[in-house]
XYZ file of C-alpha atoms in Angstrom:
64
model
C 103.841 89.928 122.948
C 101.211 89.818 120.211
C 99.276 93.027 119.721
C 96.875 94.443 117.149
C 97.979 97.831 115.871
C 96.495 100.828 114.134
C 96.927 102.298 110.674
C 97.264 99.603 108.023
C 95.664 97.005 110.307
C 98.940 95.375 111.418
C 99.357 92.509 113.824
C 102.666 93.038 115.625
C 104.571 90.150 117.183
C 107.343 91.478 119.429
C 110.225 89.068 120.021
C 112.517 91.437 121.919
C 112.527 95.081 122.960
C 115.615 96.599 121.329
C 116.269 99.509 118.966
C 115.604 98.655 115.329
C 118.783 98.703 113.223
C 117.349 97.183 110.049
C 113.867 96.828 108.592
C 113.111 94.181 105.949
C 110.082 95.047 103.827
C 110.974 92.550 101.087
C 107.822 90.456 101.415
C 104.372 91.817 100.601
C 102.254 92.560 103.668
C 105.008 91.627 106.160
C 107.731 93.695 107.825
C 110.586 92.181 109.848
C 112.638 94.337 112.251
C 116.161 93.418 113.404
C 118.513 94.858 116.021
C 122.223 95.695 115.556
C 123.205 92.066 116.337
C 120.900 90.875 113.506
C 118.429 89.343 115.977
C 114.765 89.646 115.068
C 112.900 92.252 117.112
C 109.410 92.068 115.659
C 107.159 90.966 112.840
C 104.352 93.134 111.477
C 101.649 91.407 109.431
C 99.840 94.112 107.438
C 96.107 93.801 106.780
C 96.053 91.261 109.595
C 92.283 91.016 109.939
C 92.147 89.743 106.352
C 94.974 87.229 106.861
C 94.726 85.829 110.389
C 91.049 86.066 111.240
C 90.494 88.221 114.306
C 93.943 89.491 115.429
C 92.480 90.405 118.846
C 91.933 86.710 119.587
C 95.151 85.339 118.049
C 96.496 82.294 119.849
C 99.802 82.901 121.574
C 102.213 80.063 121.069
C 105.962 80.212 121.697
C 108.255 77.577 120.232
C 111.883 77.722 121.329
């Protein structure tokens, strides 16, 4: 799921719905969440409207 958020204008990309065990805020303007098995849960792109155009019309593409 790709969804615009509130607050710091994040664009959230949810990979899986699981409790967050670890949060990586090591990169500016991006937050990665991981579960207890070290699988990625979600990606938050902060200030998304400045970085990805209009986050409400983001193209959804899944590559497996």
